[in-house]
mmCIF file of C-alpha atoms and ligand atoms in Angstrom:
data_model
loop_
_atom_site.group_PDB
_atom_site.id
_atom_site.type_symbol
_atom_site.label_atom_id
_atom_site.label_comp_id
_atom_site.label_asym_id
_atom_site.label_seq_id
_atom_site.Cartn_x
_atom_site.Cartn_y
_atom_site.Cartn_z
ATOM 1 C CA MET F 1 23.815 35.130 -9.771
ATOM 2 C CA ALA F 2 21.130 36.477 -11.809
ATOM 3 C CA TYR F 3 18.748 33.623 -13.518
ATOM 4 C CA GLN F 4 16.493 33.909 -16.537
ATOM 5 C CA LEU F 5 12.607 34.661 -15.000
ATOM 6 C CA GLN F 6 10.453 31.317 -15.043
ATOM 7 C CA LYS F 7 8.269 33.624 -17.350
ATOM 8 C CA SER F 8 11.113 34.578 -19.685
ATOM 9 C CA LYS F 9 11.535 30.887 -20.232
ATOM 10 C CA ILE F 10 7.999 30.033 -20.834
ATOM 11 C CA GLY F 11 7.874 33.170 -23.324
ATOM 12 C CA GLU F 12 10.748 31.386 -25.141
ATOM 13 C CA VAL F 13 8.754 28.331 -25.520
ATOM 14 C CA ILE F 14 5.627 29.945 -26.791
ATOM 15 C CA PHE F 15 7.078 32.493 -29.178
ATOM 16 C CA ARG F 16 9.485 30.088 -30.749
ATOM 17 C CA GLN F 17 6.443 27.383 -30.890
ATOM 18 C CA LYS F 18 4.514 30.108 -33.031
ATOM 19 C CA LEU F 19 7.852 31.495 -35.216
ATOM 20 C CA VAL F 20 8.783 27.731 -35.953
ATOM 21 C CA ASN F 21 5.644 27.443 -37.286
ATOM 22 C CA GLN F 22 5.091 30.338 -39.086
ATOM 23 C CA HIS F 23 8.758 29.147 -40.838
ATOM 24 C CA LEU F 24 7.396 26.026 -42.388
ATOM 25 C CA GLY F 25 4.640 28.148 -43.889
ATOM 26 C CA GLN F 26 1.562 27.130 -41.594
ATOM 27 C CA ARG F 27 0.307 30.765 -40.294
ATOM 28 C CA ILE F 28 1.908 34.325 -40.486
ATOM 29 C CA TYR F 29 1.789 34.948 -36.634
ATOM 30 C CA PHE F 30 4.441 37.862 -36.774
ATOM 31 C CA LYS F 31 4.303 39.846 -39.569
ATOM 32 C CA GLY F 32 7.790 41.748 -38.674
ATOM 33 C CA GLU F 33 9.533 38.058 -38.493
ATOM 34 C CA PRO F 34 10.809 36.049 -41.640
ATOM 35 C CA ASP F 35 8.551 34.187 -43.610
ATOM 36 C CA GLN F 36 9.210 30.830 -44.646
ATOM 37 C CA LYS F 37 11.369 31.819 -48.284
ATOM 38 C CA GLN F 38 12.912 34.470 -46.261
ATOM 39 C CA ILE F 39 14.323 32.226 -43.071
ATOM 40 C CA ILE F 40 15.634 29.516 -45.567
ATOM 41 C CA LYS F 41 17.631 31.995 -47.044
ATOM 42 C CA ILE F 42 19.150 33.634 -44.030
ATOM 43 C CA LEU F 43 19.349 29.724 -42.850
ATOM 44 C CA LYS F 44 21.643 29.075 -46.038
ATOM 45 C CA GLN F 45 23.480 32.050 -45.155
ATOM 46 C CA ARG F 46 23.941 30.974 -41.921
ATOM 47 C CA VAL F 47 25.242 27.562 -42.832
ATOM 48 C CA ALA F 48 27.781 29.040 -45.323
ATOM 49 C CA SER F 49 29.270 31.516 -42.351
ATOM 50 C CA SER F 50 29.386 28.775 -40.051
ATOM 51 C CA GLN F 51 31.164 26.510 -42.560
ATOM 52 C CA ASN F 52 34.008 29.205 -42.599
ATOM 53 C CA ILE F 53 34.265 29.485 -38.321
ATOM 54 C CA PHE F 54 34.132 25.198 -38.082
ATOM 55 C CA LYS F 55 36.675 25.530 -40.826
ATOM 56 C CA ASN F 56 38.893 28.080 -39.213
ATOM 57 C CA LEU F 57 38.601 26.363 -35.721
ATOM 58 C CA ASN F 58 39.681 23.217 -37.632
ATOM 59 C CA SER F 59 42.765 24.894 -38.912
ATOM 60 C CA GLN F 60 43.386 25.731 -35.326
ATOM 61 C CA ASN F 61 43.642 22.072 -34.234
ATOM 62 C CA ILE F 62 40.362 22.632 -32.172
ATOM 63 C CA SER F 63 38.920 19.341 -31.564
ATOM 64 C CA LEU F 64 35.307 20.002 -33.139
ATOM 65 C CA SER F 65 33.952 16.370 -31.981
ATOM 66 C CA PRO F 66 31.993 15.654 -29.885
ATOM 67 C CA PHE F 67 30.085 19.051 -29.437
ATOM 68 C CA LEU F 68 27.426 20.586 -27.335
ATOM 69 C CA GLU F 69 25.644 23.345 -29.229
ATOM 70 C CA ILE F 70 23.394 25.487 -26.839
ATOM 71 C CA GLY F 71 20.399 27.220 -28.305
ATOM 72 C CA ALA F 72 20.536 25.667 -31.411
ATOM 73 C CA GLU F 73 17.140 26.400 -32.716
ATOM 74 C CA LYS F 74 16.800 24.689 -35.896
ATOM 75 C CA CYS F 75 19.700 22.892 -35.447
ATOM 76 C CA GLN F 76 21.440 24.128 -38.715
ATOM 77 C CA ARG F 77 24.869 24.664 -37.447
ATOM 78 C CA ALA F 78 24.697 21.264 -35.433
ATOM 79 C CA ALA F 79 23.546 19.444 -38.573
ATOM 80 C CA LEU F 80 26.225 20.834 -40.403
ATOM 81 C CA LEU F 81 28.873 19.442 -37.961
ATOM 82 C CA THR F 82 27.408 15.736 -38.225
ATOM 83 C CA SER F 83 27.117 16.176 -42.247
ATOM 84 C CA LYS F 84 30.009 17.841 -43.358
ATOM 85 C CA PHE F 85 33.052 17.749 -40.278
ATOM 86 C CA ASN F 86 32.313 13.957 -39.308
ATOM 87 C CA ALA F 87 31.155 15.100 -35.968
ATOM 88 C CA GLN F 88 28.973 14.053 -33.772
ATOM 89 C CA GLY F 89 27.312 15.983 -30.689
ATOM 90 C CA PHE F 90 24.113 17.190 -29.113
ATOM 91 C CA ALA F 91 22.117 20.121 -30.528
ATOM 92 C CA LEU F 92 20.096 21.813 -27.170
ATOM 93 C CA ASP F 93 17.454 24.119 -27.066
ATOM 94 C CA ILE F 94 14.154 25.296 -24.985
ATOM 95 C CA SER F 95 12.254 24.912 -27.551
ATOM 96 C CA PHE F 96 10.923 21.240 -28.351
ATOM 97 C CA GLU F 97 8.899 22.979 -31.373
ATOM 98 C CA SER F 98 12.289 24.072 -32.758
ATOM 99 C CA LEU F 99 14.067 20.834 -32.245
ATOM 100 C CA LYS F 100 11.076 18.856 -34.062
ATOM 101 C CA SER F 101 11.635 20.592 -37.140
ATOM 102 C CA ALA F 102 15.297 20.167 -37.156
ATOM 103 C CA PRO F 103 14.635 17.268 -39.708
ATOM 104 C CA ASN F 104 12.417 19.521 -41.905
ATOM 105 C CA PHE F 105 14.891 22.199 -42.470
ATOM 106 C CA ALA F 106 17.914 19.592 -42.504
ATOM 107 C CA LYS F 107 16.449 18.189 -45.542
ATOM 108 C CA LYS F 108 15.767 21.789 -47.217
ATOM 109 C CA LEU F 109 19.385 23.087 -46.267
ATOM 110 C CA ASN F 110 20.928 19.318 -47.533
ATOM 111 C CA LEU F 111 22.323 18.155 -44.376
ATOM 112 C CA LYS F 112 21.936 14.660 -44.364
ATOM 113 C CA LYS F 113 22.714 13.871 -40.856
ATOM 114 C CA LEU F 114 21.255 15.115 -37.376
ATOM 115 C CA PRO F 115 22.952 15.250 -33.878
ATOM 116 C CA ILE F 116 21.102 14.220 -30.861
ATOM 117 C CA LEU F 117 18.357 16.595 -29.744
ATOM 118 C CA ILE F 118 17.727 17.263 -26.063
ATOM 119 C CA CYS F 119 15.229 19.674 -25.166
ATOM 120 C CA ALA F 120 16.689 21.408 -21.859
ATOM 121 C CA ASP F 121 17.736 24.783 -19.814
ATOM 122 C CA ALA F 122 20.565 26.444 -20.892
ATOM 123 C CA GLU F 123 20.977 27.338 -17.298
ATOM 124 C CA ASN F 124 20.811 24.115 -15.859
ATOM 125 C CA LEU F 125 22.493 21.331 -18.716
ATOM 126 C CA PRO F 126 22.043 17.710 -18.327
ATOM 127 C CA PHE F 127 25.828 16.607 -19.057
ATOM 128 C CA ALA F 128 28.505 15.988 -16.585
ATOM 129 C CA ASP F 129 31.404 18.338 -15.680
ATOM 130 C CA ASN F 130 33.986 18.510 -17.917
ATOM 131 C CA SER F 131 32.322 15.790 -20.698
ATOM 132 C CA ILE F 132 32.135 17.379 -24.051
ATOM 133 C CA PRO F 133 35.324 18.617 -26.043
ATOM 134 C CA PHE F 134 33.582 21.546 -28.098
ATOM 135 C CA VAL F 135 30.816 23.516 -26.399
ATOM 136 C CA PHE F 136 29.447 26.377 -28.713
ATOM 137 C CA ALA F 137 26.481 28.941 -29.064
ATOM 138 C CA PHE F 138 25.566 31.549 -31.615
ATOM 139 C CA GLU F 139 22.639 34.474 -30.848
ATOM 140 C CA THR F 140 21.783 33.117 -27.777
ATOM 141 C CA ILE F 141 23.482 34.289 -24.453
ATOM 142 C CA HIS F 142 21.955 37.592 -25.013
ATOM 143 C CA HIS F 143 18.562 36.266 -24.058
ATOM 144 C CA PHE F 144 19.187 35.613 -20.663
ATOM 145 C CA PRO F 145 19.813 38.795 -17.608
ATOM 146 C CA LYS F 146 23.405 38.220 -17.842
ATOM 147 C CA PRO F 147 25.720 36.319 -19.609
ATOM 148 C CA HIS F 148 27.094 34.297 -16.357
ATOM 149 C CA ARG F 149 25.140 31.539 -15.198
ATOM 150 C CA VAL F 150 24.703 30.010 -19.368
ATOM 151 C CA LEU F 151 28.491 31.045 -19.162
ATOM 152 C CA ALA F 152 29.308 29.044 -15.833
ATOM 153 C CA GLU F 153 27.259 25.861 -17.155
ATOM 154 C CA MET F 154 28.992 25.912 -20.401
ATOM 155 C CA LYS F 155 32.024 26.035 -18.646
ATOM 156 C CA ARG F 156 31.210 23.033 -16.481
ATOM 157 C CA VAL F 157 30.590 20.857 -19.227
ATOM 158 C CA SER F 158 33.551 21.648 -21.496
ATOM 159 C CA GLN F 159 36.040 19.853 -21.488
ATOM 160 C CA LYS F 160 38.421 21.810 -23.711
ATOM 161 C CA THR F 161 36.738 24.841 -26.133
ATOM 162 C CA ILE F 162 33.947 26.965 -25.259
ATOM 163 C CA TYR F 163 33.169 29.168 -28.665
ATOM 164 C CA PHE F 164 30.597 31.896 -29.232
ATOM 165 C CA SER F 165 29.654 34.080 -31.554
ATOM 166 C CA GLU F 166 27.051 36.807 -32.856
ATOM 167 C CA GLU F 167 26.197 38.061 -29.663
ATOM 168 C CA PRO F 168 25.563 41.724 -29.111
ATOM 169 C CA VAL F 169 27.792 44.176 -27.515
ATOM 170 C CA LYS F 170 25.614 47.339 -25.999
ATOM 171 C CA GLN F 171 24.953 49.951 -27.816
ATOM 172 C CA PHE F 172 24.738 53.568 -25.599
ATOM 173 C CA PHE F 173 23.995 56.036 -28.119
ATOM 174 C CA ASN F 174 20.294 55.057 -28.490
ATOM 175 C CA LEU F 175 17.079 56.702 -27.514
ATOM 176 C CA GLY F 176 15.365 53.479 -27.251
ATOM 177 C CA LEU F 177 11.993 54.678 -28.314
ATOM 178 C CA TRP F 178 10.810 51.598 -29.759
ATOM 179 C CA LYS F 179 11.544 47.652 -30.507
ATOM 180 C CA ARG F 180 11.705 46.950 -34.337
ATOM 181 C CA ASP F 181 11.261 43.809 -36.184
ATOM 182 C CA TYR F 182 13.377 41.741 -38.833
ATOM 183 C CA ASN F 183 10.728 43.398 -41.525
ATOM 184 C CA LEU F 184 10.826 47.262 -41.059
ATOM 185 C CA THR F 185 7.310 48.914 -41.474
ATOM 186 C CA LEU F 186 7.343 52.092 -44.220
ATOM 187 C CA ALA F 187 7.846 54.991 -41.325
ATOM 188 C CA GLU F 188 11.092 52.555 -40.362
ATOM 189 C CA LYS F 189 12.090 52.295 -43.748
ATOM 190 C CA ILE F 190 12.194 56.065 -44.428
ATOM 191 C CA LEU F 191 14.072 56.091 -40.656
ATOM 192 C CA LYS F 192 16.317 53.894 -42.219
ATOM 193 C CA LYS F 193 17.236 55.576 -45.173
ATOM 194 C CA ILE F 194 18.074 58.999 -43.312
ATOM 195 C CA TYR F 195 20.473 56.881 -40.886
ATOM 196 C CA LEU F 196 18.032 57.518 -37.901
ATOM 197 C CA LEU F 197 16.606 54.534 -37.187
ATOM 198 C CA PRO F 198 19.469 52.376 -35.489
ATOM 199 C CA PHE F 199 20.149 55.318 -32.984
ATOM 200 C CA ILE F 200 16.253 55.719 -31.714
ATOM 201 C CA SER F 201 14.997 52.017 -31.964
ATOM 202 C CA ARG F 202 16.692 48.666 -30.828
ATOM 203 C CA LEU F 203 15.851 45.193 -32.361
ATOM 204 C CA GLY F 204 13.672 42.724 -30.683
ATOM 205 C CA GLY F 205 9.658 44.048 -31.205
ATOM 206 C CA SER F 206 8.237 40.437 -31.623
ATOM 207 C CA GLU F 207 10.196 38.682 -28.730
ATOM 208 C CA SER F 208 9.410 41.171 -26.234
ATOM 209 C CA SER F 209 5.945 40.956 -27.250
ATOM 210 C CA HIS F 210 6.211 37.402 -25.797
ATOM 211 C CA ASN F 211 8.099 38.098 -22.449
ATOM 212 C CA VAL F 212 11.460 36.921 -24.142
ATOM 213 C CA THR F 213 14.460 38.440 -22.927
ATOM 214 C CA GLU F 214 16.358 40.596 -25.365
ATOM 215 C CA ASN F 215 19.436 42.070 -24.143
ATOM 216 C CA GLU F 216 23.005 43.620 -24.683
ATOM 217 C CA PHE F 217 25.504 43.642 -22.349
ATOM 218 C CA SER F 218 28.458 46.338 -22.197
ATOM 219 C CA ILE F 219 32.158 45.036 -23.130
ATOM 220 C CA GLY F 220 32.499 45.459 -19.048
ATOM 221 C CA GLU F 221 29.770 42.847 -18.388
ATOM 222 C CA TRP F 222 31.053 40.381 -21.063
ATOM 223 C CA GLN F 223 34.888 40.928 -19.172
ATOM 224 C CA ASP F 224 33.229 40.462 -15.803
ATOM 225 C CA ALA F 225 31.506 36.835 -17.263
ATOM 226 C CA LEU F 226 34.673 36.019 -18.789
ATOM 227 C CA ARG F 227 37.019 36.767 -15.251
ATOM 228 C CA GLY F 228 39.251 33.855 -14.413
ATOM 229 C CA TYR F 229 39.889 32.669 -18.026
ATOM 230 C CA LYS F 230 43.664 31.672 -19.296
ATOM 231 C CA ASN F 231 43.192 31.752 -22.713
ATOM 232 C CA LEU F 232 40.689 34.162 -24.497
ATOM 233 C CA GLN F 233 40.545 34.848 -28.146
ATOM 234 C CA ILE F 234 38.369 38.014 -28.701
ATOM 235 C CA SER F 235 36.646 39.916 -31.429
ATOM 236 C CA LEU F 236 34.974 42.921 -30.970
ATOM 237 C CA GLU F 237 33.663 44.574 -34.111
ATOM 238 C CA PRO F 238 31.041 47.588 -34.544
ATOM 239 C CA VAL F 239 27.555 46.618 -36.036
ATOM 240 C CA PHE F 240 28.093 48.732 -39.222
ATOM 241 C CA TRP F 241 31.399 50.586 -39.671
ATOM 242 C CA GLY F 242 34.513 50.680 -38.111
ATOM 243 C CA PRO F 243 37.590 48.594 -37.305
ATOM 244 C CA ASN F 244 37.322 45.532 -35.520
ATOM 245 C CA ALA F 245 39.158 44.512 -31.767
ATOM 246 C CA GLN F 246 40.896 41.483 -32.284
ATOM 247 C CA PHE F 247 43.284 39.953 -29.059
ATOM 248 C CA ASP F 248 44.240 37.228 -27.372
ATOM 249 C CA ALA F 249 43.123 38.192 -23.681
ATOM 250 C CA LYS F 250 44.525 36.707 -20.211
ATOM 251 C CA ASP F 251 42.092 37.246 -17.388
ATOM 252 C CA ASN F 252 40.849 41.188 -17.047
ATOM 253 C CA ASN F 253 43.257 42.393 -19.304
ATOM 254 C CA TRP F 254 41.516 43.491 -22.902
ATOM 255 C CA PRO F 255 43.586 45.979 -25.109
ATOM 256 C CA ILE F 256 40.684 47.609 -27.027
ATOM 257 C CA ASN F 257 41.790 50.348 -29.104
ATOM 258 C CA LEU F 258 40.150 53.326 -28.335
ATOM 259 C CA LEU F 259 38.228 54.031 -31.683
ATOM 260 C CA THR F 260 36.279 50.539 -31.347
ATOM 261 C CA LYS F 261 35.162 51.109 -28.357
ATOM 262 C CA ILE F 262 33.943 54.368 -28.951
ATOM 263 C CA LEU F 263 32.557 52.793 -32.401
ATOM 264 C CA ILE F 264 30.788 50.341 -30.570
ATOM 265 C CA ALA F 265 29.383 52.904 -27.971
ATOM 266 C CA ILE F 266 28.025 54.558 -31.083
ATOM 267 C CA GLU F 267 26.609 51.791 -33.104
ATOM 268 C CA GLY F 268 26.567 49.060 -30.962
ATOM 269 C CA GLY F 269 28.822 46.079 -31.509
ATOM 270 C CA GLY F 270 29.100 41.883 -31.889
ATOM 271 C CA ILE F 271 31.266 39.986 -29.510
ATOM 272 C CA THR F 272 33.062 36.672 -30.798
ATOM 273 C CA VAL F 273 35.383 34.392 -28.006
ATOM 274 C CA LEU F 274 36.817 31.500 -28.210
ATOM 275 C CA ALA F 275 38.171 30.315 -24.871
ATOM 276 C CA GLN F 276 40.648 27.366 -24.151
ATOM 277 C CA ILE F 277 40.168 25.633 -21.217
ATOM 278 C CA LYS F 278 42.820 23.263 -19.348
ATOM 279 C CA LYS F 279 40.735 21.011 -17.109
ATOM 280 C CA GLU F 280 42.904 19.698 -14.304
ATOM 281 C CA THR F 281 40.715 16.618 -13.827
ATOM 282 C CA ARG F 282 40.560 13.580 -16.208
ATOM 283 C CA ALA F 283 38.244 13.693 -19.082
ATOM 284 C CA ILE F 284 35.522 11.301 -19.099
ATOM 285 C CA GLN F 285 35.891 9.053 -22.242
ATOM 286 C CA LYS F 286 32.594 7.253 -23.101
ATOM 287 C CA ASN F 287 31.965 5.153 -25.875
ATOM 288 C CA ASN F 288 28.059 5.892 -26.141
ATOM 289 C CA LEU F 289 27.169 9.721 -26.618
ATOM 290 C CA LEU F 290 23.992 9.436 -24.704
ATOM 291 C CA ASP F 291 26.219 8.059 -21.397
ATOM 292 C CA LEU F 292 27.625 11.996 -21.370
ATOM 293 C CA LEU F 293 24.128 13.236 -20.261
ATOM 294 C CA ILE F 294 23.265 13.574 -16.347
ATOM 295 C CA CYS F 295 19.989 12.899 -14.238
ATOM 296 C CA LEU F 296 18.955 16.483 -13.453
ATOM 297 C CA VAL F 297 17.514 15.171 -10.301
ATOM 298 C CA CYS F 298 20.318 13.035 -8.743
ATOM 299 C CA LYS F 299 23.033 14.564 -10.946
ATOM 300 C CA LYS F 300 23.898 10.958 -11.415
ATOM 301 C CA SER F 301 24.894 9.473 -14.802
ATOM 302 C CA SER F 302 22.628 6.454 -14.401
ATOM 303 C CA LEU F 303 20.518 6.729 -17.380
ATOM 304 C CA GLU F 304 19.007 4.005 -19.539
ATOM 305 C CA LYS F 305 17.207 4.856 -23.042
ATOM 306 C CA ASN F 306 14.626 2.835 -24.057
ATOM 307 C CA SER F 307 12.168 4.112 -27.107
ATOM 308 C CA LYS F 308 9.961 6.551 -25.056
ATOM 309 C CA ARG F 309 12.134 7.817 -22.509
ATOM 310 C CA MET F 310 15.385 8.091 -20.285
ATOM 311 C CA HIS F 311 14.989 6.228 -17.232
ATOM 312 C CA CYS F 312 16.941 7.613 -14.354
ATOM 313 C CA LEU F 313 18.137 3.694 -12.360
ATOM 314 C CA SER F 314 19.872 5.605 -9.318
ATOM 315 C CA CYS F 315 16.605 7.840 -8.609
ATOM 316 C CA GLN F 316 13.664 6.320 -10.974
ATOM 317 C CA SER F 317 13.305 10.119 -13.054
ATOM 318 C CA SER F 318 12.021 9.695 -16.200
ATOM 319 C CA TYR F 319 12.649 11.910 -18.953
ATOM 320 C CA PRO F 320 10.337 11.529 -22.136
ATOM 321 C CA ILE F 321 11.017 11.395 -25.866
ATOM 322 C CA TYR F 322 9.151 12.856 -28.070
ATOM 323 C CA ASN F 323 9.785 13.231 -32.153
ATOM 324 C CA LYS F 324 13.354 12.189 -31.332
ATOM 325 C CA VAL F 325 13.642 15.041 -29.117
ATOM 326 C CA ILE F 326 14.692 14.178 -25.598
ATOM 327 C CA ILE F 327 13.044 16.454 -22.934
ATOM 328 C CA MET F 328 15.702 16.828 -20.085
ATOM 329 C CA LEU F 329 14.292 19.055 -17.880
ATOM 330 C CA PRO F 330 14.005 18.939 -14.148
ATOM 331 C CA PRO F 331 10.054 17.684 -13.183
ATOM 332 C CA LYS F 332 8.850 21.240 -12.114
ATOM 333 C CA LEU F 333 9.982 23.210 -15.279
ATOM 334 C CA LYS F 334 9.109 20.452 -17.209
ATOM 335 C CA GLY F 335 5.419 20.974 -16.068
ATOM 336 C CA LYS F 336 5.247 24.656 -16.560
ATOM 337 C CA LEU F 337 6.823 24.491 -20.001
ATOM 338 C CA TYR F 338 5.357 21.259 -20.944
ATOM 339 C CA PRO F 339 2.197 20.606 -19.244
ATOM 340 C CA ASN F 340 1.083 18.001 -21.693
ATOM 341 C CA PHE F 341 4.643 15.739 -21.527
HETATM 342 ZN ZN1 ZN J 1 18.497 10.647 -11.091
#
């Protein structure tokens, strides 16, 4: 199973630190990335679309609490769940700086309650097996070399439902001459006008300058990563134009219509997956949400919290808390990503 390289994890931390400071209006690091005004607009749109998604899941009797969001960044979706859906749960990201900014952005988005903030690695989740009913991610899994490892971790900790959305599906019809940013240059704007841009350049300019992995997986790779799931609802959609493919899938039988398949190969696409899993083992029922966390060294749920850290009573490992963010990283990785903590 392909793991994310350590240099990519370090890249994520440094890139997100700069990006969030730009989004907070402190300094422009990346001209191609949104500034403070643009990001607030984008976050408002994300909140609105997530609200529809959560309402829809609710109407299918899917329990949204407790939840775990992987790659939560500024936590607007997790804060939407805690503030407007009466849910409780965790927002997890590898970027401490992004999580630290959550109260600031929640205020701007008028979201009053925040989830528990966990700085951790999606490939090594600090949660007990089978412990969280609703595990979800948006725009996150494509930052890894393959979807398998993160999905395996999401499946391990999930008790009932896994949901992910807004992940790219590979566009084969692209020369990939360079990587473009959110804000286009003049030349790129002209190329966009004549419909050439999306076929000669790919997204993720600023990200790749910091070793952040920016991937697209083919339908086959998604299928492979989701092998063995018994109950999947899948939606595949071409990026610009064309019909969606929506279907229920069992095992590896994905009935995708040919037109959608061809259009995705040409334009690129997006994938949304709702996986309902039936766990054989009994679910853990805990009253205190923090009891769902496990020590990353001894893997036991023997953590005790004080105002400064989570402390493992079993192996004496310690996980510091800064700005209400619990840093749940294994000691070696923490030393590489956050040497000052
Ligand atoms: Zn321990």
